[in-house]
XYZ file of C-alpha atoms in Angstrom:
768
model
C 107.452 127.975 37.675
C 107.698 127.509 41.854
C 108.762 131.373 41.729
C 105.862 132.369 39.897
C 103.180 130.340 42.192
C 104.975 131.765 45.540
C 104.652 135.472 44.382
C 100.884 134.768 43.672
C 100.346 133.232 46.654
C 102.161 136.114 48.827
C 99.656 138.517 46.447
C 96.626 136.674 47.511
C 97.785 136.513 50.905
C 97.990 140.250 51.352
C 94.769 140.835 49.716
C 93.213 138.570 52.184
C 94.913 140.470 55.157
C 93.589 143.898 53.671
C 90.407 142.793 53.461
C 90.170 141.391 57.293
C 90.080 144.959 58.768
C 87.772 145.861 61.964
C 87.182 148.339 64.518
C 85.113 148.561 68.150
C 82.302 151.265 67.591
C 80.931 150.735 71.154
C 80.327 148.068 73.891
C 76.974 148.502 75.531
C 75.300 146.411 78.270
C 71.651 146.566 79.371
C 68.838 144.493 81.687
C 65.746 142.994 80.109
C 62.873 144.168 81.046
C 64.430 146.920 82.960
C 67.370 148.055 85.720
C 64.673 147.656 88.158
C 63.254 143.573 88.653
C 60.494 142.409 91.322
C 61.843 139.504 93.073
C 60.948 136.146 91.677
C 60.616 137.883 87.823
C 62.757 136.390 84.800
C 65.473 138.828 83.986
C 68.320 138.789 80.932
C 71.464 140.906 80.785
C 72.333 142.220 77.435
C 75.750 142.894 76.069
C 75.997 144.559 72.577
C 79.230 145.034 70.622
C 78.735 147.573 67.495
C 81.926 146.555 64.895
C 82.846 148.179 61.770
C 84.245 145.879 59.350
C 86.496 146.455 55.953
C 84.056 143.522 54.814
C 81.710 141.122 55.494
C 83.885 138.430 57.095
C 83.265 136.363 60.173
C 84.581 137.470 63.668
C 84.903 135.531 66.834
C 83.696 137.640 69.830
C 84.759 136.519 73.295
C 81.943 138.155 75.792
C 82.362 138.100 79.530
C 79.878 139.702 81.830
C 80.505 140.815 85.519
C 78.640 141.502 88.511
C 80.380 143.568 91.054
C 83.933 142.958 89.778
C 83.051 139.144 89.817
C 82.933 137.309 86.608
C 78.900 135.485 86.521
C 78.833 134.852 82.455
C 80.834 134.074 79.461
C 80.476 132.642 75.689
C 81.590 133.156 72.362
C 79.485 133.727 69.417
C 80.211 134.925 65.844
C 77.152 137.363 66.602
C 77.476 140.819 68.251
C 75.051 140.208 71.132
C 75.654 138.021 74.076
C 72.559 137.774 76.516
C 72.932 136.410 80.356
C 69.581 134.833 81.440
C 68.535 134.991 84.868
C 64.765 132.909 85.240
C 63.954 134.069 88.998
C 65.643 137.230 89.611
C 66.508 137.324 93.583
C 67.896 140.271 95.815
C 71.278 138.796 95.355
C 71.255 139.811 92.004
C 71.399 143.500 92.419
C 74.180 145.299 91.744
C 76.648 146.788 89.211
C 76.973 144.886 85.583
C 79.398 144.976 82.711
C 80.439 143.326 80.146
C 84.026 142.879 77.995
C 84.319 141.781 74.454
C 87.450 140.551 72.731
C 87.903 139.796 69.127
C 90.654 139.446 66.905
C 93.047 140.527 69.711
C 91.239 143.707 70.232
C 89.312 143.937 73.559
C 86.815 146.819 74.522
C 84.487 147.314 77.630
C 81.154 148.735 78.479
C 80.155 151.028 80.943
C 78.856 149.740 84.432
C 74.681 149.377 84.820
C 73.329 149.019 88.306
C 70.383 146.640 88.125
C 68.025 146.617 91.298
C 65.926 143.653 92.037
C 63.021 144.826 94.625
C 61.999 143.005 97.388
C 63.449 140.533 99.469
C 62.793 136.654 100.220
C 60.529 135.292 102.648
C 62.486 134.785 105.949
C 62.543 131.260 107.776
C 62.156 131.158 111.525
C 62.968 128.170 113.694
C 62.439 127.887 117.430
C 64.980 125.446 119.795
C 62.235 124.412 122.024
C 58.171 124.403 121.482
C 57.514 124.124 124.961
C 59.522 125.953 127.855
C 58.924 126.532 131.516
C 58.992 130.198 133.191
C 62.167 131.249 133.936
C 64.046 129.619 130.470
C 64.629 131.261 127.287
C 63.616 130.590 124.065
C 66.128 130.362 121.334
C 65.115 131.601 117.796
C 67.054 131.276 114.481
C 65.887 133.499 111.216
C 67.613 132.847 108.067
C 67.236 134.613 104.681
C 68.605 131.941 102.757
C 69.017 133.780 99.031
C 69.870 136.894 100.132
C 73.466 137.944 100.637
C 74.955 140.302 103.544
C 75.643 142.466 105.138
C 71.678 142.113 106.557
C 69.585 143.271 109.346
C 67.057 140.656 111.383
C 64.530 141.377 113.520
C 62.744 139.438 115.914
C 59.606 140.036 117.659
C 57.752 138.383 120.661
C 54.212 138.693 120.610
C 51.748 138.048 123.875
C 48.285 138.168 124.151
C 46.331 141.809 124.893
C 50.465 143.284 125.171
C 52.792 145.237 123.123
C 55.176 143.033 121.233
C 59.013 143.163 122.321
C 61.271 143.446 119.377
C 65.320 142.638 119.245
C 67.434 143.251 115.939
C 70.597 142.120 115.089
C 73.190 143.127 112.242
C 75.102 140.494 110.423
C 77.626 141.748 108.403
C 78.820 138.259 106.845
C 75.855 135.511 107.034
C 72.228 135.385 106.281
C 70.967 134.349 109.664
C 71.103 135.434 113.003
C 70.144 133.687 116.470
C 68.565 135.321 119.195
C 67.265 134.375 122.766
C 64.249 135.613 124.633
C 63.757 134.940 128.511
C 60.185 133.857 129.633
C 58.936 135.885 132.136
C 56.147 135.348 134.854
C 52.923 135.308 133.343
C 54.160 134.156 129.869
C 51.660 131.064 128.989
C 51.329 131.506 125.240
C 53.815 132.841 123.152
C 54.240 133.597 119.158
C 57.546 134.707 117.418
C 58.146 136.039 114.140
C 61.276 137.952 112.044
C 61.815 140.154 109.341
C 64.724 141.095 107.439
C 65.961 144.597 105.754
C 69.390 145.510 103.587
C 70.670 148.896 102.293
C 70.571 149.144 98.675
C 72.134 152.678 96.895
C 71.203 154.306 100.420
C 67.701 152.960 100.643
C 66.330 150.327 102.910
C 64.238 147.701 101.569
C 62.235 145.125 104.176
C 61.312 141.581 103.567
C 58.138 140.234 104.880
C 57.408 138.768 107.911
C 58.484 134.844 108.451
C 56.059 132.568 109.546
C 55.038 132.788 113.117
C 56.144 130.105 115.629
C 54.058 128.987 118.761
C 55.453 128.106 121.912
C 53.971 127.099 125.093
C 54.884 127.831 128.427
C 54.668 125.907 131.716
C 54.827 126.804 135.041
C 57.404 125.651 137.583
C 55.382 126.366 140.261
C 51.936 128.327 141.483
C 51.905 131.752 142.638
C 52.370 131.535 146.326
C 50.327 132.578 149.346
C 50.694 134.837 152.180
C 48.773 135.113 155.360
C 49.134 137.137 158.750
C 47.807 135.370 162.113
C 45.763 136.045 163.789
C 44.986 138.808 161.198
C 46.763 141.666 159.172
C 44.844 143.996 161.527
C 46.530 143.946 165.391
C 47.338 146.087 168.105
C 51.116 147.033 169.414
C 52.407 144.194 171.875
C 50.530 141.262 169.929
C 52.721 138.875 168.115
C 51.923 138.465 164.673
C 52.907 135.474 162.528
C 53.367 135.293 158.383
C 53.203 132.268 156.503
C 54.150 131.848 152.897
C 53.620 128.638 151.056
C 53.424 127.706 147.082
C 53.318 124.276 144.837
C 55.785 123.003 142.848
C 56.310 120.668 140.043
C 60.218 120.079 141.146
C 61.393 120.656 144.280
C 65.483 121.372 143.115
C 66.632 124.611 143.511
C 63.508 126.220 144.962
C 63.881 129.135 147.611
C 60.916 131.335 149.655
C 61.735 135.112 150.623
C 59.896 137.549 153.022
C 60.414 140.903 152.704
C 59.075 144.426 153.985
C 60.513 147.489 152.449
C 63.111 145.918 150.604
C 64.384 144.411 153.850
C 64.618 140.849 153.783
C 63.189 139.285 156.968
C 63.048 135.429 156.538
C 64.138 132.762 153.626
C 63.994 129.009 153.229
C 65.515 127.035 150.299
C 63.979 123.668 148.862
C 60.930 124.038 151.093
C 57.615 124.987 150.412
C 56.525 126.638 153.469
C 58.079 130.040 155.160
C 57.139 131.165 158.389
C 58.087 134.236 160.321
C 56.930 135.651 164.008
C 58.008 138.985 165.803
C 56.047 141.132 168.449
C 54.134 143.746 166.764
C 55.100 147.592 166.466
C 53.883 150.565 165.342
C 56.888 150.329 162.926
C 55.399 146.870 161.756
C 52.761 148.617 159.521
C 53.502 148.047 155.721
C 53.642 145.761 152.802
C 55.025 142.632 153.114
C 56.138 140.604 149.979
C 56.627 136.640 149.310
C 58.815 135.773 146.614
C 59.356 132.620 145.259
C 62.143 131.753 142.700
C 63.523 128.986 140.672
C 66.170 129.472 138.493
C 65.089 132.392 136.305
C 61.474 132.019 137.626
C 60.035 134.040 139.908
C 56.478 134.813 141.251
C 55.488 137.236 144.073
C 52.485 137.493 146.400
C 52.019 140.942 148.262
C 50.002 141.328 151.752
C 49.466 144.978 153.722
C 49.789 144.820 157.579
C 48.316 147.407 159.602
C 49.536 147.822 163.491
C 47.226 150.050 165.870
C 49.044 151.944 168.473
C 48.780 150.664 171.767
C 50.118 154.031 173.653
C 51.554 157.149 172.197
C 55.277 158.014 172.259
C 56.210 159.565 175.650
C 57.007 163.087 176.170
C 59.940 164.439 177.462
C 59.882 168.152 179.283
C 62.654 170.525 180.809
C 62.259 173.001 183.014
C 64.971 175.102 180.857
C 66.748 174.214 177.602
C 69.557 177.038 178.225
C 70.774 177.322 181.891
C 73.474 178.641 183.710
C 75.772 176.470 185.579
C 75.414 175.112 188.899
C 71.425 175.797 188.246
C 68.924 173.199 188.775
C 67.413 171.479 185.948
C 63.943 169.484 186.105
C 63.274 166.431 183.496
C 59.900 165.147 183.299
C 58.480 162.367 181.131
C 54.564 161.482 180.657
C 52.600 159.678 177.770
C 49.060 161.454 177.089
C 46.246 159.742 178.334
C 48.131 156.647 179.655
C 49.811 156.772 182.837
C 50.354 153.112 183.710
C 54.222 152.804 182.351
C 57.479 152.221 183.398
C 59.639 155.509 182.605
C 63.037 155.946 182.475
C 65.441 158.817 181.608
C 68.874 158.605 179.726
C 71.263 161.446 177.752
C 72.015 160.317 174.632
C 75.994 159.595 173.710
C 77.561 158.187 170.317
C 78.504 154.989 172.283
C 75.315 154.371 173.551
C 72.757 156.110 175.679
C 73.494 157.168 179.421
C 70.902 155.942 181.849
C 70.053 158.570 184.287
C 67.236 157.265 186.361
C 64.125 154.905 186.488
C 61.728 157.470 187.125
C 58.883 159.703 185.488
C 61.015 162.783 186.775
C 64.587 163.685 187.208
C 66.533 166.858 188.994
C 69.623 167.754 189.240
C 72.197 170.520 189.457
C 74.067 171.125 186.169
C 77.361 172.076 185.083
C 78.878 172.529 181.795
C 79.315 169.122 181.051
C 75.799 168.060 181.275
C 74.998 170.075 178.097
C 73.772 167.627 175.676
C 70.641 165.748 174.514
C 68.082 163.639 177.259
C 65.434 161.067 176.011
C 62.839 159.137 178.364
C 61.537 155.714 177.161
C 58.435 154.197 178.214
C 57.284 150.247 178.266
C 53.928 148.724 178.391
C 53.431 144.793 177.462
C 57.241 144.821 176.504
C 56.618 147.591 173.710
C 59.491 150.737 174.331
C 59.198 153.631 172.934
C 61.377 156.499 172.696
C 60.580 160.407 172.861
C 62.126 163.108 171.061
C 65.235 164.318 172.166
C 65.622 167.693 174.022
C 68.543 169.565 173.738
C 69.991 171.276 176.990
C 72.554 173.818 177.202
C 74.504 174.836 180.179
C 76.658 178.009 180.140
C 79.809 178.794 181.808
C 80.367 182.577 181.829
C 82.931 184.082 179.171
C 86.121 185.603 180.539
C 87.384 189.101 179.918
C 88.498 189.063 176.377
C 92.070 189.994 175.235
C 92.565 191.832 172.151
C 95.736 191.675 170.137
C 97.272 192.474 167.166
C 97.936 188.533 164.806
C 101.392 189.978 164.020
C 102.536 190.356 167.759
C 103.484 194.228 168.042
C 100.609 196.702 168.345
C 101.794 198.727 165.042
C 100.940 198.915 161.508
C 102.400 199.948 158.602
C 100.604 202.868 156.917
C 98.807 201.413 154.058
C 98.932 197.791 155.055
C 95.915 196.021 156.858
C 95.641 195.419 160.763
C 94.439 192.222 161.537
C 93.016 191.870 165.019
C 92.061 188.891 167.218
C 90.028 188.881 170.244
C 90.262 185.956 172.420
C 87.775 184.824 175.372
C 89.828 181.764 177.638
C 86.781 180.748 179.340
C 82.802 180.642 178.494
C 80.554 178.214 176.743
C 80.450 178.667 172.969
C 78.905 179.874 170.756
C 80.358 183.117 171.920
C 79.297 186.588 169.992
C 82.236 188.841 169.631
C 81.853 192.420 168.823
C 85.165 194.666 167.593
C 85.154 198.193 168.215
C 87.117 201.284 166.429
C 86.645 204.153 168.899
C 82.718 203.782 169.642
C 81.956 202.775 166.272
C 81.294 199.225 165.587
C 83.191 197.435 163.061
C 82.401 193.519 163.194
C 80.286 190.926 165.033
C 81.363 187.173 164.954
C 79.839 184.435 166.184
C 82.620 181.792 167.026
C 83.836 179.294 169.982
C 86.931 180.827 171.502
C 88.223 183.913 169.316
C 87.336 185.734 166.333
C 89.570 188.028 163.869
C 88.969 191.377 162.170
C 90.496 193.080 159.742
C 91.056 196.931 159.362
C 92.324 198.075 156.092
C 91.403 201.487 156.430
C 94.369 202.501 158.571
C 95.028 206.650 158.513
C 98.049 208.328 159.479
C 96.753 210.447 162.357
C 93.987 208.149 163.495
C 93.688 208.025 167.646
C 90.852 206.052 168.012
C 91.852 202.703 170.070
C 90.473 199.245 169.407
C 88.328 197.231 171.666
C 86.187 193.961 171.827
C 83.788 192.269 173.848
C 82.703 188.620 174.373
C 78.992 187.178 175.495
C 77.305 184.288 175.225
C 74.000 182.777 177.109
C 75.299 183.215 180.204
C 73.058 185.754 182.424
C 76.284 187.594 183.503
C 76.015 189.453 180.555
C 79.051 190.639 178.155
C 82.441 191.477 179.070
C 84.881 193.920 177.892
C 88.607 193.805 176.775
C 90.895 196.611 177.105
C 91.783 199.476 174.828
C 94.216 198.676 172.376
C 96.350 201.528 170.969
C 97.932 201.136 167.600
C 101.152 202.680 166.571
C 100.734 203.408 162.847
C 104.495 203.415 161.129
C 104.826 205.845 158.350
C 107.284 204.245 155.281
C 110.363 206.520 154.632
C 109.451 209.059 152.198
C 112.245 210.357 150.057
C 116.012 210.194 151.158
C 118.332 213.110 149.931
C 122.108 213.203 150.773
C 124.132 217.151 150.949
C 127.404 217.945 152.158
C 129.039 221.055 153.497
C 131.319 222.203 151.371
C 129.818 220.765 148.198
C 131.752 219.205 145.433
C 134.905 220.239 145.937
C 136.627 219.526 149.222
C 140.110 221.195 150.456
C 142.804 218.481 151.606
C 142.553 218.315 155.027
C 139.555 220.064 155.807
C 136.543 218.795 157.656
C 133.526 218.005 155.613
C 129.599 217.507 157.028
C 127.392 215.180 155.434
C 123.557 215.391 155.884
C 121.356 212.465 155.136
C 117.409 213.594 155.458
C 114.194 212.061 154.576
C 110.652 213.680 153.734
C 108.494 211.631 156.166
C 108.732 208.609 158.519
C 108.100 207.101 161.647
C 110.897 207.241 164.707
C 113.578 205.801 165.191
C 115.009 205.733 161.289
C 117.757 203.973 160.876
C 120.345 206.161 158.871
C 123.556 204.623 156.674
C 126.018 206.506 154.714
C 128.247 204.772 152.082
C 131.227 205.629 149.766
C 131.140 204.071 146.615
C 134.425 203.497 144.222
C 135.438 200.196 143.106
C 133.214 198.804 145.919
C 130.848 199.957 148.670
C 132.191 201.045 151.751
C 129.879 201.581 154.775
C 131.229 204.930 156.509
C 128.552 205.762 159.070
C 125.584 204.453 160.861
C 123.160 205.520 163.266
C 119.433 205.190 164.506
C 117.777 208.431 165.502
C 114.488 209.798 166.461
C 114.683 212.878 164.062
C 114.383 212.949 160.593
C 117.840 213.740 159.673
C 121.123 212.583 160.786
C 125.022 214.771 160.556
C 128.036 212.768 160.253
C 131.354 215.054 160.089
C 134.858 213.506 158.752
C 137.170 215.904 160.379
C 140.352 215.516 157.560
C 139.582 214.990 153.990
C 142.334 213.309 151.937
C 142.826 212.025 148.519
C 141.319 208.477 148.895
C 137.736 210.121 150.185
C 137.442 211.442 146.715
C 134.420 209.392 145.460
C 130.491 208.966 144.894
C 128.518 209.237 148.503
C 124.767 208.064 149.288
C 122.773 207.448 151.718
C 120.098 204.779 153.129
C 117.055 205.039 155.428
C 114.904 202.537 156.944
C 112.434 202.271 159.331
C 110.311 199.416 161.134
C 108.119 199.745 158.095
C 110.829 197.677 156.446
C 111.418 199.427 153.618
C 114.683 200.843 152.705
C 115.184 204.198 150.954
C 118.339 205.240 148.724
C 119.242 208.613 148.360
C 120.564 210.044 144.938
C 124.713 210.057 144.988
C 126.747 213.112 145.283
C 130.166 213.418 144.395
C 132.938 214.930 146.381
C 136.551 215.887 145.000
C 139.587 216.597 147.481
C 141.555 219.352 145.778
C 144.894 221.288 147.348
C 144.393 223.221 150.492
C 144.784 227.005 150.274
C 147.795 226.953 151.775
C 149.504 224.103 149.886
C 148.581 226.159 147.089
C 150.114 229.455 148.625
C 153.391 227.687 149.232
C 154.061 226.087 145.919
C 153.032 229.620 144.486
C 155.916 231.185 146.821
C 158.213 229.116 146.252
C 157.882 229.484 142.181
C 157.879 233.335 142.809
C 160.839 232.955 145.029
C 162.580 230.989 141.836
C 161.242 233.982 139.716
C 162.754 236.740 141.788
C 165.783 235.171 142.341
C 166.277 234.483 138.496
C 165.489 237.987 137.749
C 167.535 239.681 140.462
C 170.707 237.551 139.396
C 169.794 238.630 135.501
C 169.880 242.142 136.649
C 173.175 241.792 138.408
C 174.849 239.851 135.541
C 173.585 242.410 132.930
C 174.865 245.360 135.088
C 178.119 243.556 135.785
C 178.923 243.186 131.856
C 177.782 247.179 131.135
C 181.028 248.239 133.686
C 183.208 245.844 132.050
C 182.106 246.125 128.742
C 185.873 247.557 127.924
C 187.165 244.542 129.253
C 187.817 241.033 127.416
C 184.876 240.174 125.887
C 183.602 236.856 125.810
C 184.961 234.669 123.655
C 183.779 231.587 122.161
C 186.124 228.424 121.268
C 185.543 224.358 120.591
C 185.089 222.440 123.359
C 186.415 219.186 124.059
C 183.150 218.019 123.009
C 183.037 219.889 119.743
C 186.965 218.428 119.090
C 185.798 214.953 119.379
C 182.668 215.713 116.885
C 184.332 217.364 114.150
C 187.500 217.166 112.160
C 187.644 220.590 111.069
C 186.692 223.797 112.781
C 186.519 227.304 111.679
C 188.193 230.194 113.380
C 187.852 233.558 113.314
C 190.178 236.381 114.318
C 188.570 239.139 116.430
C 189.850 242.364 117.995
C 189.103 243.154 121.866
C 186.232 245.988 122.084
C 185.165 245.190 118.402
C 181.505 244.539 118.311
C 179.876 243.023 115.521
C 176.072 244.192 114.394
C 173.436 241.582 114.196
C 173.071 242.524 110.361
C 176.592 241.921 109.345
C 176.893 238.853 111.660
C 173.753 237.615 109.657
C 175.233 238.235 106.256
C 178.289 236.464 107.390
C 176.772 233.523 109.035
C 174.521 233.066 106.503
C 177.482 232.843 104.139
C 179.316 230.309 105.874
C 176.295 228.583 106.363
C 175.446 228.469 102.434
C 179.293 227.208 101.976
C 178.664 224.549 104.778
C 175.153 223.506 103.179
C 176.733 222.929 99.588
C 179.557 220.964 101.206
C 177.237 218.819 103.249
C 175.167 218.245 100.031
C 171.759 216.356 100.544
C 172.631 214.899 104.006
C 171.572 218.243 105.271
C 168.161 217.980 104.464
C 167.144 214.387 106.369
C 168.452 216.042 109.497
C 166.348 214.934 112.625
C 168.122 215.913 115.120
C 167.165 219.710 116.873
C 169.655 220.367 119.228
C 172.449 222.738 119.300
C 175.816 222.979 121.371
C 176.669 226.400 122.112
C 180.237 226.812 123.481
C 180.545 230.123 125.482
C 184.425 231.528 125.988
C 185.242 232.078 129.242
C 185.604 235.411 130.743
C 188.837 236.690 132.293
C 188.593 235.727 135.897
C 189.992 239.022 136.803
C 187.146 240.601 135.222
C 184.574 238.646 137.184
C 182.030 238.037 134.210
C 182.507 233.956 134.327
C 179.220 232.054 134.397
C 179.929 229.826 137.648
C 178.033 227.381 140.024
C 174.251 228.399 140.770
C 174.427 231.599 138.511
C 174.911 229.336 135.409
C 171.968 227.470 136.114
C 169.308 230.261 137.099
C 170.725 232.032 134.057
C 169.864 229.368 131.621
C 166.606 228.647 133.490
C 165.638 231.848 132.485
C 166.665 232.142 128.752
C 165.377 228.357 128.588
C 168.855 227.030 127.811
C 171.174 224.904 129.663
C 174.522 226.833 130.775
C 176.948 224.285 132.126
C 178.524 226.137 134.358
C 182.435 226.791 134.548
C 182.455 225.025 130.757
C 181.208 227.991 128.639
C 179.127 225.380 126.801
C 175.398 225.949 126.501
C 172.611 223.387 125.329
C 169.647 224.677 123.480
C 166.409 223.518 121.475
C 167.405 224.782 117.543
C 163.888 226.808 117.618
C 164.825 228.463 120.744
C 168.010 229.829 118.953
C 165.296 230.681 116.335
C 163.362 232.922 118.750
C 166.801 234.400 120.193
C 167.075 236.290 117.088
C 169.577 233.285 115.051
C 166.847 233.087 112.547
C 168.819 233.593 109.321
C 171.204 231.374 110.693
C 168.920 228.834 112.106
C 166.484 228.481 109.519
C 168.480 226.693 107.105
C 169.926 224.013 109.953
C 168.197 220.995 111.213
C 171.625 218.995 112.296
C 173.388 219.106 115.476
C 175.191 222.278 115.348
C 177.878 223.643 117.854
C 178.359 227.070 117.579
C 181.053 229.765 119.103
C 179.283 232.431 120.348
C 180.171 235.818 121.604
C 177.674 236.481 124.746
C 177.373 240.216 125.090
C 175.412 241.271 128.424
C 173.914 244.921 129.042
C 171.938 245.929 131.872
C 168.073 246.147 131.291
C 168.420 244.033 127.992
C 168.197 240.775 126.205
C 171.911 239.089 126.034
C 173.182 239.180 122.471
C 174.478 236.064 120.751
C 177.069 236.657 118.475
C 178.173 233.865 116.378
C 182.027 233.592 116.508
C 182.571 230.249 114.961
C 180.425 226.901 113.928
C 180.348 223.598 113.109
C 177.645 221.580 111.809
C 177.460 217.705 112.301
């Protein structure tokens, strides 16, 4: 039974759960009556949740309303709506509103809604004092109690019949501001007010003006009075006295000041009266000001004074303003329409005027040191007046000027500017210098003692001289310098180097080198160099010519190389020539000696050969030359081929070739493959000695000469011939040599006939 009840309970719970299904459709927020509400009007923020349910069941809703991200209202309700009531909307209620609804573990938020409460509350203005003194300050406080910062505060100071003065302050963190206004002279009854301003959605909104606050101003002292005695209109020489006074409520820290043109003449402190007196002059005419100050308070009074002229300023006259030294100068001082005065004449000086004479007139003989400005003074009744200065210039005559080149020497490089200086050692400045080129005026300069001239148009063949003259205000007139002639230096043109002979030079012969330039002013400095591994200076000379020649008497092999020259002059431009190459070769006589020696050797060889052939032919019937194995052949081989021969028998070339060929074949077959790999190419030939009684033996010098002629090495008195294989091949032993590349010792029969080539008959051979 219990099991059945449990099953029924679970079934019911499942059915109950399935019936309580819901979902949020939307959550909305709105303002009533509108999103824009006037300040002080009622306003409500309504949050509405639209929810869909599976059945009609009760659901608790948690409503939360935020303003600018801050919580302002929260409630729990069974209904789908919640309302935040604001009985009197203020500008502080302006902002962004949104709401969030939570129900059954689900949460949904609305979009934000901007609400603007238009209008601001009326600000409250208070003054720290209701009564102040001139010079003090009024401290004001303006507050917007129901507004939230940031705020702008504007304060106004209002005077009767004048434009209000305004100050403004920005307060980013508080809803009030404090300022100070100074109380100035003439302020008596002042009114102040203020208003606020804020920025909403990039729009400024201002509050109404605050209440007007009244402040009364009291004077700490009365406006001062200023008097001049005996009168404000007086004559020069009379004494004038000024008096400035005031009435003060408190004597402490009061000050009276008398000024003229911003210059303080006198002042007193903690007194009510100021006095000042002086002998009146024309310069004393003008406006005087008396100022009374106490703290920040200040009041002024002005008085205009006119001083009549007792006598005019004196006039100084000079007999001459420009004169030569040692001339007489007369200075006269006078007053128009007035003769009774004390006169004095002075010369102006930076360290103080120099007195000359107490008189109306002054005559003196002047020198250069008397140049300067002169004045005269006149005194009547203690009034001293000074004349305008008169400038007197005393001139010494100029000396004869000297004209020179600034660089020193009277020369200039073609293409470069020429700078001249004209100087006059004596003469009172200013001096006028004039430069001439020939008779043409080039430049005029006014200076003290010298002047310079730059001539940039220098020509090579310009023969005109330069001069200058100098003059000042002295009556002696103008002085002229001597004529200055300038040497125009032409820079070196192209340089070239040549030699005779050119290119190849015989050893021991003389060679002449010529270095020349196309243009250039003399003297010209020439240098000749040889360049091998390094540069060697061979010749150096300065010539008043455009070329120089250098002779080297005996050339040798060490003189082979590259030669060049360099030229320069006073233009300091070095020009280098193109290089030339010299090769030193054998002299003609050296070649002749070598040729003659070679011809002698050849002629000797030919003569001996002919003689030998003739002797051979004459003795052809005698014992023939027989080749046998030498001691060297005996040591090199263990077997020797021998051959019987008959005296007077001669073998023909063909028969010999066939026999030798057959012999070589047998030898090749016996040697096998070793023959094919041979690398030695020389053949030893043993020549059988001739019978000494027949005179055919090759001995001494003759053997060497014959061997040299045949291209072989014949060892005299041994009968041994050493010859390359290819030489034997060329000598007719073709069929024999062609099959042998190893070292061969051949016994041959050498037959010599007149005017024919020697014939080698192979007698016997051994192949190694």
